[in-house]
PDB file of C-alpha atoms in Angstrom:
ATOM      1  CA  MET A   1     -26.562 -31.422  35.775  1.00 47.00           C
ATOM      2  CA  SER A   2     -22.971 -31.926  36.650  1.00 51.00           C
ATOM      3  CA  ARG A   3     -20.372 -28.769  37.337  1.00 55.00           C
ATOM      4  CA  LEU A   4     -17.655 -28.346  35.349  1.00 47.00           C
ATOM      5  CA  LEU A   5     -13.804 -27.535  38.154  1.00 49.00           C
ATOM      6  CA  PRO A   6     -12.029 -24.612  37.776  1.00 56.00           C
ATOM      7  CA  ARG A   7      -9.370 -26.529  36.307  1.00 54.00           C
ATOM      8  CA  GLN A   8     -11.421 -28.152  33.836  1.00 54.00           C
ATOM      9  CA  TYR A   9     -13.811 -25.029  33.211  1.00 50.00           C
ATOM     10  CA  HIS A  10     -10.005 -23.358  32.220  1.00 49.00           C
ATOM     11  CA  LEU A  11      -8.656 -25.966  29.947  1.00 53.00           C
ATOM     12  CA  LEU A  12     -12.706 -25.850  28.291  1.00 55.00           C
ATOM     13  CA  LEU A  13     -11.736 -21.933  27.538  1.00 49.00           C
ATOM     14  CA  LEU A  14      -8.138 -21.765  26.736  1.00 51.00           C
ATOM     15  CA  VAL A  15      -8.884 -25.102  23.569  1.00 50.00           C
ATOM     16  CA  SER A  16     -12.057 -22.655  22.497  1.00 51.00           C
ATOM     17  CA  LEU A  17      -9.597 -19.710  22.963  1.00 52.00           C
ATOM     18  CA  LEU A  18      -6.475 -21.378  20.253  1.00 51.00           C
ATOM     19  CA  SER A  19      -9.063 -22.311  18.304  1.00 46.00           C
ATOM     20  CA  PHE A  20     -10.644 -18.954  17.627  1.00 46.00           C
ATOM     21  CA  SER A  21      -7.218 -17.801  17.230  1.00 40.00           C
ATOM     22  CA  ALA A  22      -6.815 -20.575  15.101  1.00 40.00           C
ATOM     23  CA  SER A  23      -9.627 -19.658  12.526  1.00 42.00           C
ATOM     24  CA  ALA A  24      -9.246 -15.745  12.686  1.00 42.00           C
ATOM     25  CA  PHE A  25      -5.754 -16.803  11.882  1.00 41.00           C
ATOM     26  CA  ALA A  26      -6.747 -19.014   8.471  1.00 42.00           C
ATOM     27  CA  GLN A  27      -9.318 -16.414   7.588  1.00 51.00           C
ATOM     28  CA  LYS A  28      -7.220 -13.750   7.700  1.00 59.00           C
ATOM     29  CA  ASN A  29      -4.666 -15.512   5.819  1.00 76.00           C
ATOM     30  CA  LYS A  30      -7.534 -16.531   3.446  1.00 90.00           C
ATOM     31  CA  PRO A  31      -6.182 -16.131  -0.350  1.00 94.00           C
ATOM     32  CA  MET A  32      -8.430 -13.133  -1.529  1.00 97.00           C
ATOM     33  CA  PRO A  33      -9.812 -13.210  -5.516  1.00 96.00           C
ATOM     34  CA  GLY A  34      -7.599 -10.175  -6.878  1.00 97.00           C
ATOM     35  CA  TYR A  35      -5.177  -9.305  -9.504  1.00 97.00           C
ATOM     36  CA  VAL A  36      -1.825  -7.776 -11.014  1.00 97.00           C
ATOM     37  CA  VAL A  37      -1.464  -5.237 -13.174  1.00 97.00           C
ATOM     38  CA  THR A  38       3.200  -5.801 -14.321  1.00 95.00           C
ATOM     39  CA  MET A  39       5.090  -3.612 -15.261  1.00 93.00           C
ATOM     40  CA  GLY A  40       5.012  -4.131 -18.592  1.00 92.00           C
ATOM     41  CA  GLY A  41       1.427  -3.114 -18.891  1.00 93.00           C
ATOM     42  CA  ASP A  42      -0.410  -7.116 -18.601  1.00 93.00           C
ATOM     43  CA  THR A  43      -2.631  -7.473 -15.629  1.00 95.00           C
ATOM     44  CA  LEU A  44      -2.629 -11.425 -14.477  1.00 94.00           C
ATOM     45  CA  ARG A  45      -5.621 -12.449 -12.478  1.00 94.00           C
ATOM     46  CA  GLY A  46      -5.859 -14.887  -9.593  1.00 95.00           C
ATOM     47  CA  ALA A  47      -5.606 -14.174  -6.172  1.00 96.00           C
ATOM     48  CA  ILE A  48      -3.710 -11.983  -3.046  1.00 97.00           C
ATOM     49  CA  VAL A  49      -2.413 -13.635   0.292  1.00 96.00           C
ATOM     50  CA  PRO A  50      -3.055 -10.582   2.179  1.00 96.00           C
ATOM     51  CA  ALA A  51      -0.420  -9.089   4.768  1.00 95.00           C
ATOM     52  CA  PRO A  52       0.005  -6.402   7.396  1.00 94.00           C
ATOM     53  CA  ARG A  53       0.082  -3.256   5.801  1.00 93.00           C
ATOM     54  CA  LEU A  54       4.139  -2.097   6.293  1.00 92.00           C
ATOM     55  CA  THR A  55       4.591  -6.009   4.661  1.00 93.00           C
ATOM     56  CA  GLN A  56       2.374  -5.602   2.055  1.00 96.00           C
ATOM     57  CA  GLN A  57       3.953  -2.082   1.399  1.00 95.00           C
ATOM     58  CA  TYR A  58       7.215  -3.958   0.637  1.00 94.00           C
ATOM     59  CA  ARG A  59       5.882  -7.102  -1.314  1.00 93.00           C
ATOM     60  CA  VAL A  60       2.816  -8.972  -2.461  1.00 96.00           C
ATOM     61  CA  GLU A  61       2.159 -12.586  -2.512  1.00 96.00           C
ATOM     62  CA  PHE A  62       0.483 -13.693  -5.570  1.00 96.00           C
ATOM     63  CA  ILE A  63      -1.154 -16.917  -6.454  1.00 95.00           C
ATOM     64  CA  LEU A  64      -1.709 -17.176  -9.916  1.00 91.00           C
ATOM     65  CA  LEU A  65      -5.181 -18.104 -11.256  1.00 85.00           C
ATOM     66  CA  GLN A  66      -4.353 -21.096 -13.329  1.00 79.00           C
ATOM     67  CA  GLY A  67      -2.447 -23.559 -11.266  1.00 71.00           C
ATOM     68  CA  HIS A  68      -0.997 -22.813  -7.892  1.00 74.00           C
ATOM     69  CA  GLN A  69       2.784 -21.236  -8.280  1.00 81.00           C
ATOM     70  CA  ARG A  70       3.214 -18.866  -5.372  1.00 88.00           C
ATOM     71  CA  LEU A  71       4.991 -15.448  -6.818  1.00 92.00           C
ATOM     72  CA  PHE A  72       6.424 -12.675  -4.486  1.00 93.00           C
ATOM     73  CA  LEU A  73       6.772  -9.652  -5.910  1.00 94.00           C
ATOM     74  CA  ASP A  74       8.034  -6.083  -5.480  1.00 93.00           C
ATOM     75  CA  GLY A  75       7.255  -2.552  -6.850  1.00 93.00           C
ATOM     76  CA  TYR A  76       9.815  -3.124  -9.285  1.00 92.00           C
ATOM     77  CA  GLN A  77       7.944  -5.410 -10.997  1.00 93.00           C
ATOM     78  CA  LEU A  78       4.505  -4.650 -10.532  1.00 95.00           C
ATOM     79  CA  ALA A  79       2.600  -1.070 -11.261  1.00 97.00           C
ATOM     80  CA  SER A  80      -0.105  -1.940  -8.457  1.00 98.00           C
ATOM     81  CA  PHE A  81      -2.478  -4.679  -7.505  1.00 98.00           C
ATOM     82  CA  THR A  82      -5.788  -5.433  -6.044  1.00 98.00           C
ATOM     83  CA  TYR A  83      -7.828  -8.016  -4.156  1.00 98.00           C
ATOM     84  CA  TYR A  84     -11.299  -7.356  -2.724  1.00 97.00           C
ATOM     85  CA  VAL A  85     -11.984  -8.695   0.573  1.00 94.00           C
ATOM     86  CA  ASP A  86     -16.262  -8.523   1.366  1.00 92.00           C
ATOM     87  CA  LEU A  87     -17.403  -6.016  -0.636  1.00 91.00           C
ATOM     88  CA  ASP A  88     -13.684  -3.710   0.328  1.00 94.00           C
ATOM     89  CA  THR A  89     -11.563  -3.175  -2.961  1.00 96.00           C
ATOM     90  CA  ILE A  90      -7.978  -3.242  -1.378  1.00 97.00           C
ATOM     91  CA  ARG A  91      -5.699  -1.066  -3.763  1.00 98.00           C
ATOM     92  CA  TYR A  92      -1.272  -0.894  -4.153  1.00 98.00           C
ATOM     93  CA  VAL A  93       0.003   0.925  -6.105  1.00 98.00           C
ATOM     94  CA  SER A  94       4.221   1.323  -6.722  1.00 97.00           C
ATOM     95  CA  LEU A  95       5.032   4.420  -5.859  1.00 95.00           C
ATOM     96  CA  LEU A  96       8.833   6.049  -6.908  1.00 92.00           C
ATOM     97  CA  PHE A  97       9.605   8.083  -3.871  1.00 91.00           C
ATOM     98  CA  ALA A  98      12.427   9.217  -2.206  1.00 84.00           C
ATOM     99  CA  GLN A  99      12.986   8.478   1.665  1.00 76.00           C
ATOM    100  CA  LYS A 100      13.050  11.181   4.365  1.00 73.00           C
ATOM    101  CA  GLY A 101      16.560  12.343   4.328  1.00 72.00           C
ATOM    102  CA  SER A 102      18.101  11.203   0.851  1.00 74.00           C
ATOM    103  CA  ASP A 103      17.569  12.312  -2.060  1.00 78.00           C
ATOM    104  CA  THR A 104      17.883   8.571  -3.502  1.00 80.00           C
ATOM    105  CA  PRO A 105      14.132   7.867  -4.588  1.00 86.00           C
ATOM    106  CA  CYS A 106      13.342   4.252  -4.462  1.00 89.00           C
ATOM    107  CA  ARG A 107       9.981   1.872  -5.160  1.00 93.00           C
ATOM    108  CA  GLY A 108       7.763   0.614  -2.501  1.00 94.00           C
ATOM    109  CA  PHE A 109       3.715   0.222  -2.021  1.00 97.00           C
ATOM    110  CA  LEU A 110       1.129   1.964  -0.815  1.00 97.00           C
ATOM    111  CA  GLN A 111      -2.381   1.548  -0.243  1.00 97.00           C
ATOM    112  CA  GLN A 112      -4.829   4.568  -2.682  1.00 98.00           C
ATOM    113  CA  VAL A 113      -7.411   5.806  -0.942  1.00 97.00           C
ATOM    114  CA  VAL A 114      -7.832   8.759  -3.324  1.00 98.00           C
ATOM    115  CA  ALA A 115      -6.523   8.478  -7.031  1.00 97.00           C
ATOM    116  CA  GLY A 116      -5.047  12.023  -9.203  1.00 96.00           C
ATOM    117  CA  GLU A 117      -2.922  15.207  -9.459  1.00 96.00           C
ATOM    118  CA  ALA A 118      -2.293  14.780  -6.193  1.00 97.00           C
ATOM    119  CA  GLN A 119      -2.697  11.237  -4.225  1.00 97.00           C
ATOM    120  CA  LEU A 120      -3.458  10.418  -1.107  1.00 98.00           C
ATOM    121  CA  TYR A 121      -2.055   6.994   0.686  1.00 97.00           C
ATOM    122  CA  TYR A 122      -2.221   4.964   4.159  1.00 95.00           C
ATOM    123  CA  TYR A 123       1.452   4.323   5.142  1.00 94.00           C
ATOM    124  CA  SER A 124       2.695   2.307   7.612  1.00 90.00           C
ATOM    125  CA  PHE A 125       6.440   2.565   9.798  1.00 84.00           C
ATOM    126  CA  ASN A 126       8.790   0.811  11.792  1.00 75.00           C
ATOM    127  CA  LEU A 127       8.794   2.495  15.121  1.00 69.00           C
ATOM    128  CA  GLY A 128      12.098   0.499  15.553  1.00 60.00           C
ATOM    129  CA  GLN A 129      15.424  -0.233  13.630  1.00 39.00           C
ATOM    130  CA  GLY A 130      15.711  -2.801  10.813  1.00 40.00           C
ATOM    131  CA  GLY A 131      12.329  -3.046   9.301  1.00 40.00           C
ATOM    132  CA  ALA A 132       9.703  -6.141   8.799  1.00 40.00           C
ATOM    133  CA  PRO A 133      11.145  -9.404   7.408  1.00 39.00           C
ATOM    134  CA  PHE A 134      10.291  -9.791   3.883  1.00 39.00           C
ATOM    135  CA  SER A 135      10.666 -11.181   0.485  1.00 35.00           C
ATOM    136  CA  SER A 136      11.369 -10.841  -2.841  1.00 35.00           C
ATOM    137  CA  GLY A 137      10.664 -12.408  -6.834  1.00 34.00           C
ATOM    138  CA  GLY A 138      14.329  -9.375  -7.542  1.00 33.00           C
ATOM    139  CA  LEU A 139      14.488  -6.818 -11.107  1.00 30.00           C
ATOM    140  CA  LEU A 140      13.318  -7.069 -13.620  1.00 30.00           C
ATOM    141  CA  SER A 141      13.245  -4.504 -16.824  1.00 27.00           C
ATOM    142  CA  THR A 142      10.686  -1.379 -15.611  1.00 29.00           C
ATOM    143  CA  GLY A 143       9.633  -0.957 -19.428  1.00 31.00           C
ATOM    144  CA  HIS A 144       5.850  -0.085 -19.835  1.00 33.00           C
ATOM    145  CA  ARG A 145       3.782  -1.387 -22.878  1.00 32.00           C
ATOM    146  CA  ASN A 146      -0.099  -2.038 -23.343  1.00 35.00           C
ATOM    147  CA  SER A 147      -1.447  -4.514 -21.595  1.00 34.00           C
ATOM    148  CA  THR A 148      -2.427  -7.363 -23.317  1.00 35.00           C
ATOM    149  CA  GLY A 149      -5.572  -8.776 -21.360  1.00 37.00           C
ATOM    150  CA  PRO A 150      -5.899 -11.533 -18.947  1.00 39.00           C
ATOM    151  CA  SER A 151      -5.792 -14.643 -21.589  1.00 41.00           C
ATOM    152  CA  ARG A 152      -2.435 -13.531 -23.738  1.00 48.00           C
ATOM    153  CA  VAL A 153       0.259 -11.914 -21.800  1.00 48.00           C
ATOM    154  CA  SER A 154       3.889 -10.567 -23.069  1.00 57.00           C
ATOM    155  CA  ALA A 155       6.917 -11.770 -22.885  1.00 55.00           C
ATOM    156  CA  TYR A 156       7.785 -10.060 -19.918  1.00 53.00           C
ATOM    157  CA  ALA A 157       5.094 -11.244 -18.084  1.00 56.00           C
ATOM    158  CA  ASN A 158       6.104 -14.862 -18.344  1.00 58.00           C
ATOM    159  CA  SER A 159       9.725 -13.884 -17.864  1.00 56.00           C
ATOM    160  CA  LEU A 160       7.792 -12.585 -14.273  1.00 57.00           C
ATOM    161  CA  ILE A 161       6.104 -15.895 -13.660  1.00 56.00           C
ATOM    162  CA  ASN A 162       9.354 -17.908 -15.140  1.00 58.00           C
ATOM    163  CA  ASN A 163      11.657 -15.662 -12.737  1.00 55.00           C
ATOM    164  CA  SER A 164       9.863 -14.915  -9.150  1.00 54.00           C
ATOM    165  CA  GLN A 165      10.485 -17.613  -6.801  1.00 49.00           C
ATOM    166  CA  SER A 166      10.526 -16.991  -3.173  1.00 46.00           C
ATOM    167  CA  SER A 167      13.384 -16.187  -1.368  1.00 42.00           C
ATOM    168  CA  PRO A 168      14.425 -16.152   1.639  1.00 38.00           C
ATOM    169  CA  PRO A 169      14.057 -13.386   3.800  1.00 40.00           C
ATOM    170  CA  VAL A 170      15.512  -9.991   3.986  1.00 38.00           C
ATOM    171  CA  THR A 171      15.717  -7.354   5.938  1.00 44.00           C
ATOM    172  CA  PRO A 172      15.620  -3.600   3.866  1.00 44.00           C
ATOM    173  CA  ARG A 173      18.269  -1.753   4.826  1.00 44.00           C
ATOM    174  CA  LYS A 174      18.737   2.274   4.593  1.00 46.00           C
ATOM    175  CA  ASN A 175      19.798   3.209   1.344  1.00 42.00           C
ATOM    176  CA  ALA A 176      18.843  -0.285  -0.356  1.00 49.00           C
ATOM    177  CA  LYS A 177      16.770  -0.462  -3.056  1.00 81.00           C
ATOM    178  CA  TYR A 178      14.142  -0.815  -0.477  1.00 83.00           C
ATOM    179  CA  PRO A 179      12.405   2.769   1.091  1.00 85.00           C
ATOM    180  CA  ALA A 180      13.081   2.018   5.107  1.00 82.00           C
ATOM    181  CA  PHE A 181       9.420   2.985   5.854  1.00 87.00           C
ATOM    182  CA  GLY A 182      10.426   5.079   8.674  1.00 81.00           C
ATOM    183  CA  PRO A 183       7.969   8.281  10.715  1.00 80.00           C
ATOM    184  CA  LEU A 184       7.658  11.096   8.453  1.00 84.00           C
ATOM    185  CA  SER A 185       6.735  13.327  11.040  1.00 81.00           C
ATOM    186  CA  LYS A 186       6.828  13.558  14.736  1.00 76.00           C
ATOM    187  CA  ARG A 187       2.872  14.291  14.364  1.00 70.00           C
ATOM    188  CA  GLY A 188       2.537  11.435  12.126  1.00 64.00           C
ATOM    189  CA  MET A 189       4.315   8.945  15.230  1.00 69.00           C
ATOM    190  CA  TYR A 190       1.133   9.303  16.610  1.00 66.00           C
ATOM    191  CA  TYR A 191      -0.274   7.017  14.219  1.00 64.00           C
ATOM    192  CA  PRO A 192       1.698   3.830  12.986  1.00 62.00           C
ATOM    193  CA  ASP A 193      -0.663   1.670  11.199  1.00 66.00           C
ATOM    194  CA  ASN A 194      -2.814   4.524   9.720  1.00 72.00           C
ATOM    195  CA  THR A 195      -0.684   7.891   8.887  1.00 87.00           C
ATOM    196  CA  LEU A 196      -2.379   9.666   5.730  1.00 93.00           C
ATOM    197  CA  VAL A 197       0.419  10.276   3.382  1.00 95.00           C
ATOM    198  CA  ILE A 198       0.163  12.834   0.193  1.00 96.00           C
ATOM    199  CA  TYR A 199       1.953  12.101  -2.649  1.00 96.00           C
ATOM    200  CA  ARG A 200       2.420  14.219  -6.255  1.00 93.00           C
ATOM    201  CA  PRO A 201       4.497  12.703  -9.206  1.00 86.00           C
ATOM    202  CA  ASP A 202       6.217  15.081 -10.138  1.00 85.00           C
ATOM    203  CA  ARG A 203       7.695  16.040  -6.964  1.00 84.00           C
ATOM    204  CA  LYS A 204       8.314  12.541  -6.035  1.00 80.00           C
ATOM    205  CA  ARG A 205       8.159  12.769  -2.101  1.00 87.00           C
ATOM    206  CA  LEU A 206       5.465  12.022   0.195  1.00 92.00           C
ATOM    207  CA  GLU A 207       3.943  13.945   2.699  1.00 92.00           C
ATOM    208  CA  ASP A 208       2.751  13.013   7.025  1.00 92.00           C
ATOM    209  CA  VAL A 209      -0.550  14.698   6.496  1.00 93.00           C
ATOM    210  CA  TYR A 210      -0.762  14.512  10.050  1.00 89.00           C
ATOM    211  CA  GLY A 211       2.321  16.689  10.828  1.00 90.00           C
ATOM    212  CA  TRP A 212       0.728  19.755   8.776  1.00 93.00           C
ATOM    213  CA  ARG A 213       0.147  23.028  10.841  1.00 94.00           C
ATOM    214  CA  PHE A 214      -3.439  22.404   9.413  1.00 95.00           C
ATOM    215  CA  PRO A 215      -4.698  24.857   7.583  1.00 96.00           C
ATOM    216  CA  LYS A 216      -1.650  26.534   6.938  1.00 96.00           C
ATOM    217  CA  ASP A 217       0.311  23.333   5.311  1.00 96.00           C
ATOM    218  CA  ALA A 218      -2.335  23.361   2.976  1.00 97.00           C
ATOM    219  CA  ALA A 219      -3.520  26.085   1.977  1.00 98.00           C
ATOM    220  CA  VAL A 220       0.607  26.220   1.223  1.00 97.00           C
ATOM    221  CA  TYR A 221       0.398  22.281  -0.710  1.00 97.00           C
ATOM    222  CA  PHE A 222      -2.671  23.641  -2.743  1.00 97.00           C
ATOM    223  CA  ALA A 223      -1.612  27.143  -3.210  1.00 97.00           C
ATOM    224  CA  ASP A 224      -2.575  27.172  -6.880  1.00 96.00           C
ATOM    225  CA  PHE A 225      -6.086  27.076  -6.490  1.00 97.00           C
ATOM    226  CA  PRO A 226      -6.997  30.001  -4.754  1.00 97.00           C
ATOM    227  CA  ASP A 227     -10.618  29.064  -3.937  1.00 98.00           C
ATOM    228  CA  LEU A 228      -9.487  26.646  -2.351  1.00 98.00           C
ATOM    229  CA  VAL A 229      -7.478  27.861  -0.511  1.00 98.00           C
ATOM    230  CA  ALA A 230      -9.170  31.050   0.789  1.00 98.00           C
ATOM    231  CA  ASP A 231     -12.129  28.473   2.469  1.00 98.00           C
ATOM    232  CA  LEU A 232      -9.038  26.642   4.446  1.00 98.00           C
ATOM    233  CA  LYS A 233      -8.328  30.228   5.049  1.00 97.00           C
ATOM    234  CA  SER A 234     -11.602  31.041   6.956  1.00 97.00           C
ATOM    235  CA  GLY A 235     -11.831  27.249   8.429  1.00 96.00           C
ATOM    236  CA  GLN A 236     -14.754  25.673   6.108  1.00 97.00           C
ATOM    237  CA  TYR A 237     -12.276  22.385   6.825  1.00 98.00           C
ATOM    238  CA  ARG A 238     -10.499  20.481   9.785  1.00 96.00           C
ATOM    239  CA  GLN A 239      -7.914  18.150   9.661  1.00 93.00           C
ATOM    240  CA  ARG A 240     -10.167  15.299   9.492  1.00 94.00           C
ATOM    241  CA  ASP A 241     -11.313  16.389   5.995  1.00 97.00           C
ATOM    242  CA  ILE A 242      -8.157  16.120   3.969  1.00 97.00           C
ATOM    243  CA  PRO A 243      -9.604  13.538   2.289  1.00 97.00           C
ATOM    244  CA  GLN A 244     -12.283  15.659   0.999  1.00 98.00           C
ATOM    245  CA  ILE A 245     -10.053  18.754   0.334  1.00 98.00           C
ATOM    246  CA  VAL A 246      -8.339  16.076  -1.978  1.00 98.00           C
ATOM    247  CA  ARG A 247     -10.821  14.957  -4.318  1.00 98.00           C
ATOM    248  CA  ARG A 248     -11.981  18.748  -4.533  1.00 98.00           C
ATOM    249  CA  TYR A 249      -8.588  20.108  -5.344  1.00 98.00           C
ATOM    250  CA  ASN A 250      -8.286  16.105  -8.224  1.00 98.00           C
ATOM    251  CA  THR A 251     -11.326  17.584  -9.588  1.00 98.00           C
ATOM    252  CA  TRP A 252     -10.521  21.124 -10.446  1.00 98.00           C
ATOM    253  CA  HIS A 253      -6.982  20.511 -11.578  1.00 96.00           C
ATOM    254  CA  GLN A 254      -8.346  18.385 -14.199  1.00 94.00           C
ATOM    255  CA  ALA A 255     -10.494  21.245 -15.346  1.00 95.00           C
ATOM    256  CA  GLN A 256      -8.093  23.505 -15.818  1.00 92.00           C
ATOM    257  CA  ASN A 257      -5.557  20.710 -17.427  1.00 83.00           C
ATOM    258  CA  PRO A 258      -8.372  18.228 -19.938  1.00 82.00           C
ATOM    259  CA  LYS A 259      -7.019  15.206 -21.860  1.00 77.00           C
ATOM    260  CA  PRO A 260      -6.804  15.576 -25.212  1.00 72.00           C
TER     261      PRO A 260
END
């Protein structure tokens, strides 16, 4: 049996690693089945091209089901987008919120963890200056209407398809129409890729739950639910239980405020 020389061995190893990396990159960026919901209320089906979470907080790359047109859409154009990876459902929601240090709200996407009155999301942020390059399809009307279904779309959706084109990369700036996505707390600095934030539509601000002094701040946030506050103060929950806490609060809040 022939033996590989050290140089040949290293060359073979390098080629194998490069092939594996190329294959992993192609798999990571493979379009995944999914759909987008426009601000006009239409559901458009097709495929989503996965990207790092921070990039997807600015915009999503969407391929229409019929045809090969690629659209770069932002949180002013879409109410949400959803795609499927293996058995996981990934959903991003367009949120209107004020950045830290500003009272002017702007829109961005966040990956949903828990839906309801109190909403929990993953939040990735820029540690450095400037931000990540992204593409935008531009601003369109944000009027809401009922969905017309996937087979028939509104004039809004047709306008979205016809006018949303790939544009050169843009670097977001502070106080621009896009969030800067900076750190929200000193404690949260340790989790740049997987910070959890809580959001309520009536407050229009994100709170970094990793920055909470737990359970004190949690008890303040959920002060309108006395039983939950009592359990928080008694030590029944730990900070890692925040998703469970939010779901319990939402179940209680829904029971207190049933929809007609």
